[in-house]
């Protein structure tokens, strides 16, 4: 059984640029959630995708967008990067039945630094 | 609005001691509560998941309890070891909200050899 993987591991971007982060969900999981974790804080929910459709969104601006593919892998795109976007971005997959809560399995994260 | 609070923010204890980490949440309408471990700069490792209908879960030296009516959960670690040093995060999965999962800020645990 393959766990959740994320790429790249680290990334440095300049303010105003765009970035794409990738996540491969655990085998058999159909739901992917993305989180932003600033230093010293708990992860903040960005959005969730269930069977290729957005299924909930946290308090993040529209320049944060995502996709889920037929194989349930996912991308997080951030446009017009700001210094405050510097954080660890975490992806989690789960097997959700409808909207019922289920155990989340996290990837190792992508460390994004915006200069 | 659901808020999750973890107390204490940091804790140092000698090796071998039993310890309790606390988590409280303001809205009892949750699907489940999950405890995670996070090593510095790393992702999250799931430790225990408690469904809303359950009162506790156990895995090895870890025991987590859930009291929905009072909005509290505890993570009990028995016979602590230096390898237990990490940040422990509590998260609730909420019912019928867009904010699917709400995390606390974590408790940084340091086990002294």
Short mmCIF file of C-alpha atoms in Angstrom, two decimals:
data_model
loop_
_atom_site.label_atom_id
_atom_site.label_comp_id
_atom_site.label_asym_id
_atom_site.label_seq_id
_atom_site.Cartn_x
_atom_site.Cartn_y
_atom_site.Cartn_z
CA UNK A 1 0.00 0.00 0.00
CA UNK A 2 1.52 3.35 -1.07
CA UNK A 3 1.16 6.28 1.29
CA UNK A 4 0.50 9.91 0.46
CA UNK A 5 3.31 11.55 -1.49
CA UNK A 6 3.92 15.22 -2.26
CA UNK A 7 6.22 17.07 -4.62
CA UNK A 8 8.37 19.02 -4.55
CA UNK A 9 9.80 18.76 -1.05
CA UNK A 10 11.03 22.35 -0.97
CA UNK A 11 10.38 25.33 -3.20
CA UNK A 12 11.56 28.93 -3.28
CA UNK A 13 9.53 31.48 -5.25
CA UNK A 14 9.48 35.24 -5.64
CA UNK A 15 6.54 37.44 -4.65
CA UNK A 16 4.04 37.70 -7.51
CA UNK A 17 4.94 34.36 -9.07
CA UNK A 18 2.69 31.34 -9.39
CA UNK A 19 3.28 27.87 -7.92
CA UNK A 20 1.85 24.38 -8.38
CA UNK A 21 2.14 21.73 -5.69
CA UNK A 22 1.30 18.08 -6.29
CA UNK A 23 -0.11 15.27 -4.19
CA UNK A 24 -0.69 11.60 -4.83
CA UNK A 25 -3.30 10.12 -2.54
CA UNK A 26 -3.05 6.82 -0.74
CA UNK A 27 -4.17 3.85 -2.78
CA UNK A 28 -7.96 3.46 -2.66
CA UNK A 29 -8.66 6.94 -1.28
CA UNK A 30 -11.02 9.23 -3.20
CA UNK A 31 -10.78 12.42 -1.14
CA UNK A 32 -7.90 14.88 -0.93
CA UNK A 33 -7.63 17.86 1.40
CA UNK A 34 -5.02 20.62 1.40
CA UNK A 35 -3.76 22.52 4.44
CA UNK A 36 -1.42 25.44 5.07
CA UNK A 37 0.72 25.32 8.19
CA UNK A 38 2.59 28.46 9.20
CA UNK A 39 5.49 28.13 11.61
CA UNK A 40 4.32 27.37 15.14
CA UNK A 41 0.67 27.06 14.13
CA UNK A 42 -1.74 24.21 13.51
CA UNK A 43 -2.64 23.39 9.90
CA UNK A 44 -5.37 25.55 8.33
CA UNK A 45 -7.85 23.89 5.97
CA UNK A 46 -7.65 25.28 2.41
CA UNK A 47 -10.06 23.03 0.48
CA UNK A 48 -11.11 19.46 -0.13
CA UNK A 49 -11.76 17.51 -3.34
CA UNK A 50 -14.05 14.50 -3.49
CA UNK A 51 -14.31 12.60 -6.77
CA UNK A 52 -12.85 15.53 -8.74
CA UNK A 53 -15.26 18.14 -7.32
CA UNK A 54 -14.49 20.78 -4.68
CA UNK A 55 -16.20 19.68 -1.48
CA UNK A 56 -15.64 22.49 0.96
CA UNK A 57 -13.32 25.46 1.25
CA UNK A 58 -11.72 27.25 4.16
CA UNK A 59 -11.06 30.96 4.49
CA UNK A 60 -8.56 31.35 1.64
CA UNK A 61 -8.75 33.80 -1.30
CA UNK A 62 -9.56 32.68 -4.87
CA UNK A 63 -5.90 32.82 -5.86
CA UNK A 64 -5.68 29.47 -4.08
CA UNK A 65 -7.17 26.92 -6.47
CA UNK A 66 -7.03 23.20 -6.97
CA UNK A 67 -7.72 20.21 -9.14
CA UNK A 68 -8.32 16.54 -8.59
CA UNK A 69 -7.66 14.07 -11.38
CA UNK A 70 -9.45 10.79 -12.26
CA UNK A 71 -6.74 8.84 -10.42
CA UNK A 72 -7.53 11.03 -7.34
CA UNK A 73 -4.17 12.78 -7.35
CA UNK A 74 -4.41 16.52 -6.82
CA UNK A 75 -2.76 19.87 -7.45
CA UNK A 76 -2.77 23.06 -5.41
CA UNK A 77 -2.15 26.23 -7.40
CA UNK A 78 -1.36 29.58 -5.82
CA UNK A 79 -1.26 32.71 -7.99
CA UNK A 80 0.27 36.10 -7.21
CA UNK A 81 2.35 34.76 -4.34
CA UNK A 82 2.67 36.89 -1.21
CA UNK A 83 5.30 36.74 1.52
CA UNK A 84 2.68 35.40 3.95
CA UNK A 85 2.16 32.36 1.71
CA UNK A 86 5.46 30.99 3.02
CA UNK A 87 4.46 27.85 4.91
CA UNK A 88 4.40 24.07 4.94
CA UNK A 89 1.65 22.84 2.61
CA UNK A 90 0.18 19.53 3.60
CA UNK A 91 -1.98 17.17 1.61
CA UNK A 92 -4.16 14.52 3.23
CA UNK A 93 -6.16 11.74 1.68
CA UNK A 94 -9.08 9.80 3.06
CA UNK A 95 -11.79 7.42 1.99
CA UNK A 96 -14.94 9.46 2.47
CA UNK A 97 -18.41 8.02 2.20
CA UNK A 98 -20.48 11.04 1.23
CA UNK A 99 -19.59 13.82 3.67
CA UNK A 100 -18.94 11.62 6.69
CA UNK A 101 -15.66 12.26 8.49
CA UNK A 102 -12.99 9.65 8.00
CA UNK A 103 -9.39 9.18 9.04
CA UNK A 104 -6.98 11.53 7.30
CA UNK A 105 -3.58 10.33 6.14
CA UNK A 106 -1.02 13.08 5.57
CA UNK A 107 1.88 13.42 3.20
CA UNK A 108 5.28 14.81 4.22
CA UNK A 109 4.46 18.30 2.99
CA UNK A 110 5.99 20.88 0.67
CA UNK A 111 7.93 23.71 2.27
CA UNK A 112 7.25 26.89 0.26
CA UNK A 113 9.37 29.99 0.81
CA UNK A 114 8.33 33.24 -0.85
CA UNK A 115 11.00 35.97 -1.02
CA UNK B 1 -17.44 28.94 14.94
CA UNK B 2 -15.53 25.84 15.96
CA UNK B 3 -12.33 26.51 17.89
CA UNK B 4 -9.85 23.92 19.11
CA UNK B 5 -7.54 24.69 22.02
CA UNK B 6 -4.64 22.60 23.28
CA UNK B 7 -3.14 22.96 26.73
CA UNK B 8 -0.32 23.13 27.58
CA UNK B 9 1.46 24.68 24.60
CA UNK B 10 4.71 23.02 25.68
CA UNK B 11 5.65 20.34 28.17
CA UNK B 12 8.93 18.82 29.39
CA UNK B 13 8.90 15.67 31.50
CA UNK B 14 11.50 13.11 32.59
CA UNK B 15 11.64 9.81 30.75
CA UNK B 16 9.37 7.14 32.19
CA UNK B 17 6.61 9.43 33.42
CA UNK B 18 3.00 9.12 32.39
CA UNK B 19 1.50 12.29 30.95
CA UNK B 20 -1.75 13.79 29.70
CA UNK B 21 -2.26 16.23 26.84
CA UNK B 22 -5.50 18.18 26.71
CA UNK B 23 -7.68 19.29 23.82
CA UNK B 24 -10.94 21.24 24.00
CA UNK B 25 -13.40 22.24 21.28
CA UNK B 26 -16.31 24.67 21.35
CA UNK B 27 -18.90 22.94 19.12
CA UNK B 28 -19.93 19.37 19.94
CA UNK B 29 -21.30 18.73 16.42
CA UNK B 30 -18.31 16.71 15.27
CA UNK B 31 -17.93 13.53 13.23
CA UNK B 32 -14.75 12.49 14.95
CA UNK B 33 -11.60 13.66 16.67
CA UNK B 34 -8.11 12.70 15.59
CA UNK B 35 -4.75 12.97 17.35
CA UNK B 36 -1.59 13.44 15.30
CA UNK B 37 2.13 13.55 15.92
CA UNK B 38 4.38 15.94 14.00
CA UNK B 39 8.17 15.87 14.06
CA UNK B 40 9.96 19.17 13.25
CA UNK B 41 9.52 20.17 9.60
CA UNK B 42 7.68 16.95 8.79
CA UNK B 43 4.14 15.89 7.91
CA UNK B 44 1.55 14.55 10.33
CA UNK B 45 1.33 10.97 11.54
CA UNK B 46 -2.09 9.80 12.65
CA UNK B 47 -2.05 8.34 16.16
CA UNK B 48 -5.68 7.72 17.10
CA UNK B 49 -9.10 8.44 15.64
CA UNK B 50 -12.16 8.53 17.90
CA UNK B 51 -15.58 8.46 16.26
CA UNK B 52 -18.20 10.75 17.80
CA UNK B 53 -20.07 7.72 19.18
CA UNK B 54 -16.98 6.37 20.94
CA UNK B 55 -15.48 7.35 24.29
CA UNK B 56 -11.90 6.18 23.87
CA UNK B 57 -9.33 4.48 21.67
CA UNK B 58 -6.08 2.78 22.59
CA UNK B 59 -2.93 2.00 20.66
CA UNK B 60 0.07 0.65 22.53
CA UNK B 61 1.13 3.19 25.16
CA UNK B 62 -1.39 5.75 23.90
CA UNK B 63 -4.96 6.20 25.05
CA UNK B 64 -7.28 8.92 23.80
CA UNK B 65 -10.62 9.79 25.36
CA UNK B 66 -13.50 11.87 24.06
CA UNK B 67 -16.27 13.64 25.98
CA UNK B 68 -18.42 15.35 23.38
CA UNK B 69 -20.83 16.92 25.84
CA UNK B 70 -18.05 18.83 27.59
CA UNK B 71 -16.03 19.39 24.42
CA UNK B 72 -12.90 17.71 25.71
CA UNK B 73 -10.39 15.07 24.67
CA UNK B 74 -7.26 13.83 26.36
CA UNK B 75 -4.26 11.94 25.04
CA UNK B 76 -2.60 9.80 27.69
CA UNK B 77 0.97 8.62 27.07
CA UNK B 78 2.24 5.90 29.38
CA UNK B 79 5.88 5.34 30.28
CA UNK B 80 7.17 8.20 28.12
CA UNK B 81 10.35 7.73 26.07
CA UNK B 82 12.73 10.25 24.45
CA UNK B 83 11.39 9.12 21.05
CA UNK B 84 7.99 10.50 22.04
CA UNK B 85 9.38 14.04 21.77
CA UNK B 86 7.35 15.80 19.06
CA UNK B 87 4.41 18.16 18.63
CA UNK B 88 1.03 16.55 19.25
CA UNK B 89 -1.94 17.99 17.36
CA UNK B 90 -5.62 17.48 18.01
CA UNK B 91 -8.14 17.94 15.19
CA UNK B 92 -11.92 17.69 14.93
CA UNK B 93 -13.83 16.88 11.78
CA UNK B 94 -16.96 18.98 11.85
CA UNK B 95 -20.39 18.09 10.65
CA UNK B 96 -22.03 19.97 7.80
CA UNK B 97 -19.57 22.80 7.52
CA UNK B 98 -17.16 23.95 4.84
CA UNK B 99 -14.31 23.97 7.37
CA UNK B 100 -13.90 20.24 7.22
CA UNK B 101 -11.23 19.77 9.84
CA UNK B 102 -10.13 22.19 12.54
CA UNK B 103 -6.75 21.81 14.23
CA UNK B 104 -5.44 23.05 17.53
CA UNK B 105 -2.02 24.70 17.65
CA UNK B 106 -0.46 21.64 19.23
CA UNK B 107 1.49 20.74 22.35
CA UNK B 108 5.29 20.57 21.99
CA UNK B 109 6.44 17.64 24.09
CA UNK B 110 10.02 17.12 25.20
CA UNK B 111 10.94 13.94 27.05
CA UNK B 112 14.14 14.36 29.05
CA UNK B 113 16.50 11.34 28.97
#
